[in-house]
Amino acid sequence: MSISWGAQYPKLKTNLRLAINRLKLMGKKKTEMAMKARTEIADYISANKADRARIRVEHIIREDYLVEAFEILEMYCDLLLARFGLIEQMKTLDDGIAEAVISIMWAAPRLATDIAEFKTISDQLTIKYGKPFAEAARANQLEFPAKVSPKLISKLSVSAPPKVLVERFAVLSCIVLGFV
């Protein structure tokens, strides 16, 4: 076992690439599952099981939000790869990558089961920028101009989607599938 005193840049770069691939794969998989679930919603509605349909719609909306969060995180990983020189050369966090770094560190524990590479990425960024910074980023309590992306926070929120959105989604699913 070797002792490492600093961030391992090749490991970070590799895991950023792997995370991008996994984010794309998971996004595609969840999108396909949501498309299949839309027919279930129409079936529940036609069988007068509105409550069951509503629950299913809420689940699909949450999955859609998760796919959107994956797209945001994929963009941030791409940004870090494109500006990797800033990570390697700068001792402090550059403003050009701050939101990406902070958002990835915030999302890492929330998505660790789906995107395993985020743990390694977060660990390497913690080594690079320090444990106090990492803890503040994970809690979104940084005294830094950049914060966790508000859009990412809303997409990964555990609160139920608005009732109006759920009802519109159910109606649109039925219309698209020709059940109305």
JSON list of C-alpha atoms in Angstrom, two decimals:
[
{"chain": "A", "resi": 1, "resn": "MET", "atom": "CA", "xyz": [0.00, 0.00, 0.00]},
{"chain": "A", "resi": 2, "resn": "SER", "atom": "CA", "xyz": [1.42, 3.36, -1.01]},
{"chain": "A", "resi": 3, "resn": "ILE", "atom": "CA", "xyz": [1.06, 6.57, 0.95]},
{"chain": "A", "resi": 4, "resn": "SER", "atom": "CA", "xyz": [-0.31, 9.51, -0.97]},
{"chain": "A", "resi": 5, "resn": "TRP", "atom": "CA", "xyz": [0.09, 13.08, 0.28]},
{"chain": "A", "resi": 6, "resn": "GLY", "atom": "CA", "xyz": [-1.94, 14.83, -2.37]},
{"chain": "A", "resi": 7, "resn": "ALA", "atom": "CA", "xyz": [-4.74, 14.37, -4.81]},
{"chain": "A", "resi": 8, "resn": "GLN", "atom": "CA", "xyz": [-4.14, 11.67, -7.41]},
{"chain": "A", "resi": 9, "resn": "TYR", "atom": "CA", "xyz": [-4.96, 13.54, -10.60]},
{"chain": "A", "resi": 10, "resn": "PRO", "atom": "CA", "xyz": [-5.01, 10.54, -12.98]},
{"chain": "A", "resi": 11, "resn": "LYS", "atom": "CA", "xyz": [-7.44, 8.78, -10.63]},
{"chain": "A", "resi": 12, "resn": "LEU", "atom": "CA", "xyz": [-9.66, 11.88, -10.48]},
{"chain": "A", "resi": 13, "resn": "LYS", "atom": "CA", "xyz": [-9.61, 12.30, -14.27]},
{"chain": "A", "resi": 14, "resn": "THR", "atom": "CA", "xyz": [-10.43, 8.62, -14.86]},
{"chain": "A", "resi": 15, "resn": "ASN", "atom": "CA", "xyz": [-13.32, 8.68, -12.40]},
{"chain": "A", "resi": 16, "resn": "LEU", "atom": "CA", "xyz": [-14.72, 11.86, -13.96]},
{"chain": "A", "resi": 17, "resn": "ARG", "atom": "CA", "xyz": [-14.79, 10.07, -17.33]},
{"chain": "A", "resi": 18, "resn": "LEU", "atom": "CA", "xyz": [-16.35, 6.97, -15.79]},
{"chain": "A", "resi": 19, "resn": "ALA", "atom": "CA", "xyz": [-18.94, 9.09, -13.99]},
{"chain": "A", "resi": 20, "resn": "ILE", "atom": "CA", "xyz": [-19.93, 10.74, -17.28]},
{"chain": "A", "resi": 21, "resn": "ASN", "atom": "CA", "xyz": [-20.48, 7.33, -18.88]},
{"chain": "A", "resi": 22, "resn": "ARG", "atom": "CA", "xyz": [-22.44, 6.04, -15.89]},
{"chain": "A", "resi": 23, "resn": "LEU", "atom": "CA", "xyz": [-24.58, 9.21, -15.75]},
{"chain": "A", "resi": 24, "resn": "LYS", "atom": "CA", "xyz": [-25.46, 8.76, -19.43]},
{"chain": "A", "resi": 25, "resn": "LEU", "atom": "CA", "xyz": [-26.23, 5.07, -18.95]},
{"chain": "A", "resi": 26, "resn": "MET", "atom": "CA", "xyz": [-28.35, 5.59, -15.83]},
{"chain": "A", "resi": 27, "resn": "GLY", "atom": "CA", "xyz": [-30.19, 8.49, -17.45]},
{"chain": "A", "resi": 28, "resn": "LYS", "atom": "CA", "xyz": [-31.03, 6.40, -20.50]},
{"chain": "A", "resi": 29, "resn": "LYS", "atom": "CA", "xyz": [-32.15, 3.46, -18.36]},
{"chain": "A", "resi": 30, "resn": "LYS", "atom": "CA", "xyz": [-34.41, 5.59, -16.16]},
{"chain": "A", "resi": 31, "resn": "THR", "atom": "CA", "xyz": [-35.90, 7.34, -19.21]},
{"chain": "A", "resi": 32, "resn": "GLU", "atom": "CA", "xyz": [-36.76, 4.00, -20.83]},
{"chain": "A", "resi": 33, "resn": "MET", "atom": "CA", "xyz": [-38.34, 2.74, -17.61]},
{"chain": "A", "resi": 34, "resn": "ALA", "atom": "CA", "xyz": [-40.42, 5.92, -17.35]},
{"chain": "A", "resi": 35, "resn": "MET", "atom": "CA", "xyz": [-41.68, 5.48, -20.91]},
{"chain": "A", "resi": 36, "resn": "LYS", "atom": "CA", "xyz": [-42.86, 1.97, -20.08]},
{"chain": "A", "resi": 37, "resn": "ALA", "atom": "CA", "xyz": [-44.51, 3.18, -16.88]},
{"chain": "A", "resi": 38, "resn": "ARG", "atom": "CA", "xyz": [-46.64, 5.70, -18.79]},
{"chain": "A", "resi": 39, "resn": "THR", "atom": "CA", "xyz": [-48.78, 2.87, -20.17]},
{"chain": "A", "resi": 40, "resn": "GLU", "atom": "CA", "xyz": [-49.34, 1.64, -16.60]},
{"chain": "A", "resi": 41, "resn": "ILE", "atom": "CA", "xyz": [-50.69, 5.06, -15.67]},
{"chain": "A", "resi": 42, "resn": "ALA", "atom": "CA", "xyz": [-53.21, 4.99, -18.51]},
{"chain": "A", "resi": 43, "resn": "ASP", "atom": "CA", "xyz": [-54.25, 1.47, -17.48]},
{"chain": "A", "resi": 44, "resn": "TYR", "atom": "CA", "xyz": [-54.77, 2.56, -13.86]},
{"chain": "A", "resi": 45, "resn": "ILE", "atom": "CA", "xyz": [-56.84, 5.54, -14.93]},
{"chain": "A", "resi": 46, "resn": "SER", "atom": "CA", "xyz": [-58.99, 3.47, -17.29]},
{"chain": "A", "resi": 47, "resn": "ALA", "atom": "CA", "xyz": [-59.56, 0.99, -14.43]},
{"chain": "A", "resi": 48, "resn": "ASN", "atom": "CA", "xyz": [-60.66, 3.87, -12.12]},
{"chain": "A", "resi": 49, "resn": "LYS", "atom": "CA", "xyz": [-57.59, 3.48, -9.89]},
{"chain": "A", "resi": 50, "resn": "ALA", "atom": "CA", "xyz": [-56.79, 7.19, -9.72]},
{"chain": "A", "resi": 51, "resn": "ASP", "atom": "CA", "xyz": [-54.88, 7.01, -6.42]},
{"chain": "A", "resi": 52, "resn": "ARG", "atom": "CA", "xyz": [-52.61, 4.28, -7.72]},
{"chain": "A", "resi": 53, "resn": "ALA", "atom": "CA", "xyz": [-52.08, 6.26, -10.95]},
{"chain": "A", "resi": 54, "resn": "ARG", "atom": "CA", "xyz": [-51.20, 9.39, -8.95]},
{"chain": "A", "resi": 55, "resn": "ILE", "atom": "CA", "xyz": [-48.57, 7.51, -6.94]},
{"chain": "A", "resi": 56, "resn": "ARG", "atom": "CA", "xyz": [-47.09, 6.09, -10.14]},
{"chain": "A", "resi": 57, "resn": "VAL", "atom": "CA", "xyz": [-47.04, 9.55, -11.75]},
{"chain": "A", "resi": 58, "resn": "GLU", "atom": "CA", "xyz": [-45.21, 11.01, -8.73]},
{"chain": "A", "resi": 59, "resn": "HIS", "atom": "CA", "xyz": [-42.61, 8.27, -9.05]},
{"chain": "A", "resi": 60, "resn": "ILE", "atom": "CA", "xyz": [-42.14, 8.95, -12.77]},
{"chain": "A", "resi": 61, "resn": "ILE", "atom": "CA", "xyz": [-41.82, 12.70, -12.17]},
{"chain": "A", "resi": 62, "resn": "ARG", "atom": "CA", "xyz": [-39.17, 12.07, -9.50]},
{"chain": "A", "resi": 63, "resn": "GLU", "atom": "CA", "xyz": [-37.29, 9.81, -11.91]},
{"chain": "A", "resi": 64, "resn": "ASP", "atom": "CA", "xyz": [-37.51, 12.52, -14.60]},
{"chain": "A", "resi": 65, "resn": "TYR", "atom": "CA", "xyz": [-36.08, 15.02, -12.11]},
{"chain": "A", "resi": 66, "resn": "LEU", "atom": "CA", "xyz": [-33.28, 12.58, -11.33]},
{"chain": "A", "resi": 67, "resn": "VAL", "atom": "CA", "xyz": [-32.48, 12.23, -15.04]},
{"chain": "A", "resi": 68, "resn": "GLU", "atom": "CA", "xyz": [-32.31, 16.04, -15.28]},
{"chain": "A", "resi": 69, "resn": "ALA", "atom": "CA", "xyz": [-29.97, 16.09, -12.26]},
{"chain": "A", "resi": 70, "resn": "PHE", "atom": "CA", "xyz": [-27.79, 13.48, -14.00]},
{"chain": "A", "resi": 71, "resn": "GLU", "atom": "CA", "xyz": [-27.59, 15.77, -17.04]},
{"chain": "A", "resi": 72, "resn": "ILE", "atom": "CA", "xyz": [-26.51, 18.72, -14.89]},
{"chain": "A", "resi": 73, "resn": "LEU", "atom": "CA", "xyz": [-23.86, 16.61, -13.14]},
{"chain": "A", "resi": 74, "resn": "GLU", "atom": "CA", "xyz": [-22.65, 15.22, -16.47]},
{"chain": "A", "resi": 75, "resn": "MET", "atom": "CA", "xyz": [-22.18, 18.80, -17.66]},
{"chain": "A", "resi": 76, "resn": "TYR", "atom": "CA", "xyz": [-20.20, 19.61, -14.49]},
{"chain": "A", "resi": 77, "resn": "CYS", "atom": "CA", "xyz": [-17.98, 16.55, -14.94]},
{"chain": "A", "resi": 78, "resn": "ASP", "atom": "CA", "xyz": [-17.36, 17.60, -18.56]},
{"chain": "A", "resi": 79, "resn": "LEU", "atom": "CA", "xyz": [-16.46, 21.09, -17.35]},
{"chain": "A", "resi": 80, "resn": "LEU", "atom": "CA", "xyz": [-13.96, 19.73, -14.81]},
{"chain": "A", "resi": 81, "resn": "LEU", "atom": "CA", "xyz": [-12.35, 17.57, -17.50]},
{"chain": "A", "resi": 82, "resn": "ALA", "atom": "CA", "xyz": [-12.16, 20.50, -19.91]},
{"chain": "A", "resi": 83, "resn": "ARG", "atom": "CA", "xyz": [-10.56, 22.70, -17.25]},
{"chain": "A", "resi": 84, "resn": "PHE", "atom": "CA", "xyz": [-8.55, 19.99, -15.53]},
{"chain": "A", "resi": 85, "resn": "GLY", "atom": "CA", "xyz": [-5.42, 22.12, -15.75]},
{"chain": "A", "resi": 86, "resn": "LEU", "atom": "CA", "xyz": [-6.98, 24.51, -13.24]},
{"chain": "A", "resi": 87, "resn": "ILE", "atom": "CA", "xyz": [-7.42, 21.68, -10.76]},
{"chain": "A", "resi": 88, "resn": "GLU", "atom": "CA", "xyz": [-3.82, 20.53, -11.22]},
{"chain": "A", "resi": 89, "resn": "GLN", "atom": "CA", "xyz": [-2.11, 23.93, -11.25]},
{"chain": "A", "resi": 90, "resn": "MET", "atom": "CA", "xyz": [-4.10, 26.09, -8.84]},
{"chain": "A", "resi": 91, "resn": "LYS", "atom": "CA", "xyz": [-3.66, 25.67, -5.10]},
{"chain": "A", "resi": 92, "resn": "THR", "atom": "CA", "xyz": [-7.07, 27.20, -4.39]},
{"chain": "A", "resi": 93, "resn": "LEU", "atom": "CA", "xyz": [-10.42, 26.64, -6.06]},
{"chain": "A", "resi": 94, "resn": "ASP", "atom": "CA", "xyz": [-10.75, 28.67, -9.25]},
{"chain": "A", "resi": 95, "resn": "ASP", "atom": "CA", "xyz": [-14.01, 30.61, -9.73]},
{"chain": "A", "resi": 96, "resn": "GLY", "atom": "CA", "xyz": [-14.45, 29.06, -13.19]},
{"chain": "A", "resi": 97, "resn": "ILE", "atom": "CA", "xyz": [-14.95, 25.58, -11.74]},
{"chain": "A", "resi": 98, "resn": "ALA", "atom": "CA", "xyz": [-16.22, 26.42, -8.25]},
{"chain": "A", "resi": 99, "resn": "GLU", "atom": "CA", "xyz": [-19.93, 25.72, -8.82]},
{"chain": "A", "resi": 100, "resn": "ALA", "atom": "CA", "xyz": [-19.12, 22.43, -10.57]},
{"chain": "A", "resi": 101, "resn": "VAL", "atom": "CA", "xyz": [-16.81, 21.25, -7.77]},
{"chain": "A", "resi": 102, "resn": "ILE", "atom": "CA", "xyz": [-19.18, 22.33, -4.99]},
{"chain": "A", "resi": 103, "resn": "SER", "atom": "CA", "xyz": [-22.25, 20.82, -6.70]},
{"chain": "A", "resi": 104, "resn": "ILE", "atom": "CA", "xyz": [-20.53, 17.48, -7.35]},
{"chain": "A", "resi": 105, "resn": "MET", "atom": "CA", "xyz": [-19.32, 17.31, -3.74]},
{"chain": "A", "resi": 106, "resn": "TRP", "atom": "CA", "xyz": [-22.84, 18.13, -2.51]},
{"chain": "A", "resi": 107, "resn": "ALA", "atom": "CA", "xyz": [-24.46, 15.52, -4.78]},
{"chain": "A", "resi": 108, "resn": "ALA", "atom": "CA", "xyz": [-21.91, 12.74, -4.13]},
{"chain": "A", "resi": 109, "resn": "PRO", "atom": "CA", "xyz": [-23.40, 11.35, -0.89]},
{"chain": "A", "resi": 110, "resn": "ARG", "atom": "CA", "xyz": [-26.93, 11.70, -2.27]},
{"chain": "A", "resi": 111, "resn": "LEU", "atom": "CA", "xyz": [-26.17, 9.68, -5.41]},
{"chain": "A", "resi": 112, "resn": "ALA", "atom": "CA", "xyz": [-23.51, 7.28, -4.09]},
{"chain": "A", "resi": 113, "resn": "THR", "atom": "CA", "xyz": [-25.73, 4.25, -4.71]},
{"chain": "A", "resi": 114, "resn": "ASP", "atom": "CA", "xyz": [-26.37, 5.20, -8.35]},
{"chain": "A", "resi": 115, "resn": "ILE", "atom": "CA", "xyz": [-23.01, 6.73, -9.30]},
{"chain": "A", "resi": 116, "resn": "ALA", "atom": "CA", "xyz": [-20.24, 4.94, -7.40]},
{"chain": "A", "resi": 117, "resn": "GLU", "atom": "CA", "xyz": [-17.52, 7.07, -9.01]},
{"chain": "A", "resi": 118, "resn": "PHE", "atom": "CA", "xyz": [-18.76, 10.15, -7.16]},
{"chain": "A", "resi": 119, "resn": "LYS", "atom": "CA", "xyz": [-17.30, 8.81, -3.91]},
{"chain": "A", "resi": 120, "resn": "THR", "atom": "CA", "xyz": [-13.81, 8.64, -5.42]},
{"chain": "A", "resi": 121, "resn": "ILE", "atom": "CA", "xyz": [-14.24, 12.02, -7.11]},
{"chain": "A", "resi": 122, "resn": "SER", "atom": "CA", "xyz": [-15.42, 13.56, -3.84]},
{"chain": "A", "resi": 123, "resn": "ASP", "atom": "CA", "xyz": [-12.54, 11.95, -1.92]},
{"chain": "A", "resi": 124, "resn": "GLN", "atom": "CA", "xyz": [-9.97, 13.31, -4.39]},
{"chain": "A", "resi": 125, "resn": "LEU", "atom": "CA", "xyz": [-11.52, 16.79, -4.32]},
{"chain": "A", "resi": 126, "resn": "THR", "atom": "CA", "xyz": [-11.50, 16.63, -0.51]},
{"chain": "A", "resi": 127, "resn": "ILE", "atom": "CA", "xyz": [-7.77, 15.85, -0.57]},
{"chain": "A", "resi": 128, "resn": "LYS", "atom": "CA", "xyz": [-7.21, 18.72, -3.01]},
{"chain": "A", "resi": 129, "resn": "TYR", "atom": "CA", "xyz": [-9.29, 21.44, -1.31]},
{"chain": "A", "resi": 130, "resn": "GLY", "atom": "CA", "xyz": [-9.36, 20.27, 2.31]},
{"chain": "A", "resi": 131, "resn": "LYS", "atom": "CA", "xyz": [-11.76, 18.57, 4.67]},
{"chain": "A", "resi": 132, "resn": "PRO", "atom": "CA", "xyz": [-13.37, 21.77, 6.08]},
{"chain": "A", "resi": 133, "resn": "PHE", "atom": "CA", "xyz": [-14.16, 22.91, 2.52]},
{"chain": "A", "resi": 134, "resn": "ALA", "atom": "CA", "xyz": [-15.60, 19.49, 1.62]},
{"chain": "A", "resi": 135, "resn": "GLU", "atom": "CA", "xyz": [-17.82, 19.35, 4.71]},
{"chain": "A", "resi": 136, "resn": "ALA", "atom": "CA", "xyz": [-19.12, 22.85, 4.05]},
{"chain": "A", "resi": 137, "resn": "ALA", "atom": "CA", "xyz": [-19.76, 21.97, 0.38]},
{"chain": "A", "resi": 138, "resn": "ARG", "atom": "CA", "xyz": [-21.71, 18.84, 1.33]},
{"chain": "A", "resi": 139, "resn": "ALA", "atom": "CA", "xyz": [-23.86, 20.93, 3.69]},
{"chain": "A", "resi": 140, "resn": "ASN", "atom": "CA", "xyz": [-24.10, 23.80, 1.15]},
{"chain": "A", "resi": 141, "resn": "GLN", "atom": "CA", "xyz": [-22.80, 26.19, 3.80]},
{"chain": "A", "resi": 142, "resn": "LEU", "atom": "CA", "xyz": [-19.77, 27.65, 2.07]},
{"chain": "A", "resi": 143, "resn": "GLU", "atom": "CA", "xyz": [-18.64, 31.22, 2.49]},
{"chain": "A", "resi": 144, "resn": "PHE", "atom": "CA", "xyz": [-17.79, 31.30, -1.20]},
{"chain": "A", "resi": 145, "resn": "PRO", "atom": "CA", "xyz": [-19.31, 33.24, -4.09]},
{"chain": "A", "resi": 146, "resn": "ALA", "atom": "CA", "xyz": [-20.33, 29.96, -5.77]},
{"chain": "A", "resi": 147, "resn": "LYS", "atom": "CA", "xyz": [-22.85, 27.63, -4.16]},
{"chain": "A", "resi": 148, "resn": "VAL", "atom": "CA", "xyz": [-24.51, 24.35, -5.07]},
{"chain": "A", "resi": 149, "resn": "SER", "atom": "CA", "xyz": [-26.58, 24.82, -8.20]},
{"chain": "A", "resi": 150, "resn": "PRO", "atom": "CA", "xyz": [-30.15, 25.74, -7.11]},
{"chain": "A", "resi": 151, "resn": "LYS", "atom": "CA", "xyz": [-31.49, 23.79, -10.08]},
{"chain": "A", "resi": 152, "resn": "LEU", "atom": "CA", "xyz": [-29.60, 20.68, -8.92]},
{"chain": "A", "resi": 153, "resn": "ILE", "atom": "CA", "xyz": [-30.94, 21.11, -5.38]},
{"chain": "A", "resi": 154, "resn": "SER", "atom": "CA", "xyz": [-34.51, 21.30, -6.67]},
{"chain": "A", "resi": 155, "resn": "LYS", "atom": "CA", "xyz": [-34.06, 18.26, -8.94]},
{"chain": "A", "resi": 156, "resn": "LEU", "atom": "CA", "xyz": [-32.69, 16.13, -6.09]},
{"chain": "A", "resi": 157, "resn": "SER", "atom": "CA", "xyz": [-35.29, 17.33, -3.58]},
{"chain": "A", "resi": 158, "resn": "VAL", "atom": "CA", "xyz": [-37.23, 14.60, -1.80]},
{"chain": "A", "resi": 159, "resn": "SER", "atom": "CA", "xyz": [-40.43, 16.63, -1.61]},
{"chain": "A", "resi": 160, "resn": "ALA", "atom": "CA", "xyz": [-43.47, 15.47, -3.56]},
{"chain": "A", "resi": 161, "resn": "PRO", "atom": "CA", "xyz": [-44.05, 17.10, -6.95]},
{"chain": "A", "resi": 162, "resn": "PRO", "atom": "CA", "xyz": [-46.82, 19.74, -7.11]},
{"chain": "A", "resi": 163, "resn": "LYS", "atom": "CA", "xyz": [-50.31, 18.24, -7.34]},
{"chain": "A", "resi": 164, "resn": "VAL", "atom": "CA", "xyz": [-51.12, 20.22, -10.50]},
{"chain": "A", "resi": 165, "resn": "LEU", "atom": "CA", "xyz": [-48.05, 18.78, -12.22]},
{"chain": "A", "resi": 166, "resn": "VAL", "atom": "CA", "xyz": [-49.03, 15.24, -11.23]},
{"chain": "A", "resi": 167, "resn": "GLU", "atom": "CA", "xyz": [-52.56, 15.65, -12.59]},
{"chain": "A", "resi": 168, "resn": "ARG", "atom": "CA", "xyz": [-51.40, 17.23, -15.86]},
{"chain": "A", "resi": 169, "resn": "PHE", "atom": "CA", "xyz": [-48.82, 14.50, -16.34]},
{"chain": "A", "resi": 170, "resn": "ALA", "atom": "CA", "xyz": [-51.45, 11.78, -15.89]},
{"chain": "A", "resi": 171, "resn": "VAL", "atom": "CA", "xyz": [-53.83, 13.44, -18.35]},
{"chain": "A", "resi": 172, "resn": "LEU", "atom": "CA", "xyz": [-51.09, 14.00, -20.93]},
{"chain": "A", "resi": 173, "resn": "SER", "atom": "CA", "xyz": [-49.95, 10.39, -20.62]},
{"chain": "A", "resi": 174, "resn": "CYS", "atom": "CA", "xyz": [-53.48, 9.20, -21.38]},
{"chain": "A", "resi": 175, "resn": "ILE", "atom": "CA", "xyz": [-53.84, 11.58, -24.34]},
{"chain": "A", "resi": 176, "resn": "VAL", "atom": "CA", "xyz": [-50.50, 10.57, -25.85]},
{"chain": "A", "resi": 177, "resn": "LEU", "atom": "CA", "xyz": [-51.32, 6.89, -25.48]},
{"chain": "A", "resi": 178, "resn": "GLY", "atom": "CA", "xyz": [-54.81, 7.36, -26.94]},
{"chain": "A", "resi": 179, "resn": "PHE", "atom": "CA", "xyz": [-56.83, 6.43, -23.84]},
{"chain": "A", "resi": 180, "resn": "VAL", "atom": "CA", "xyz": [-58.92, 9.62, -23.76]}
]
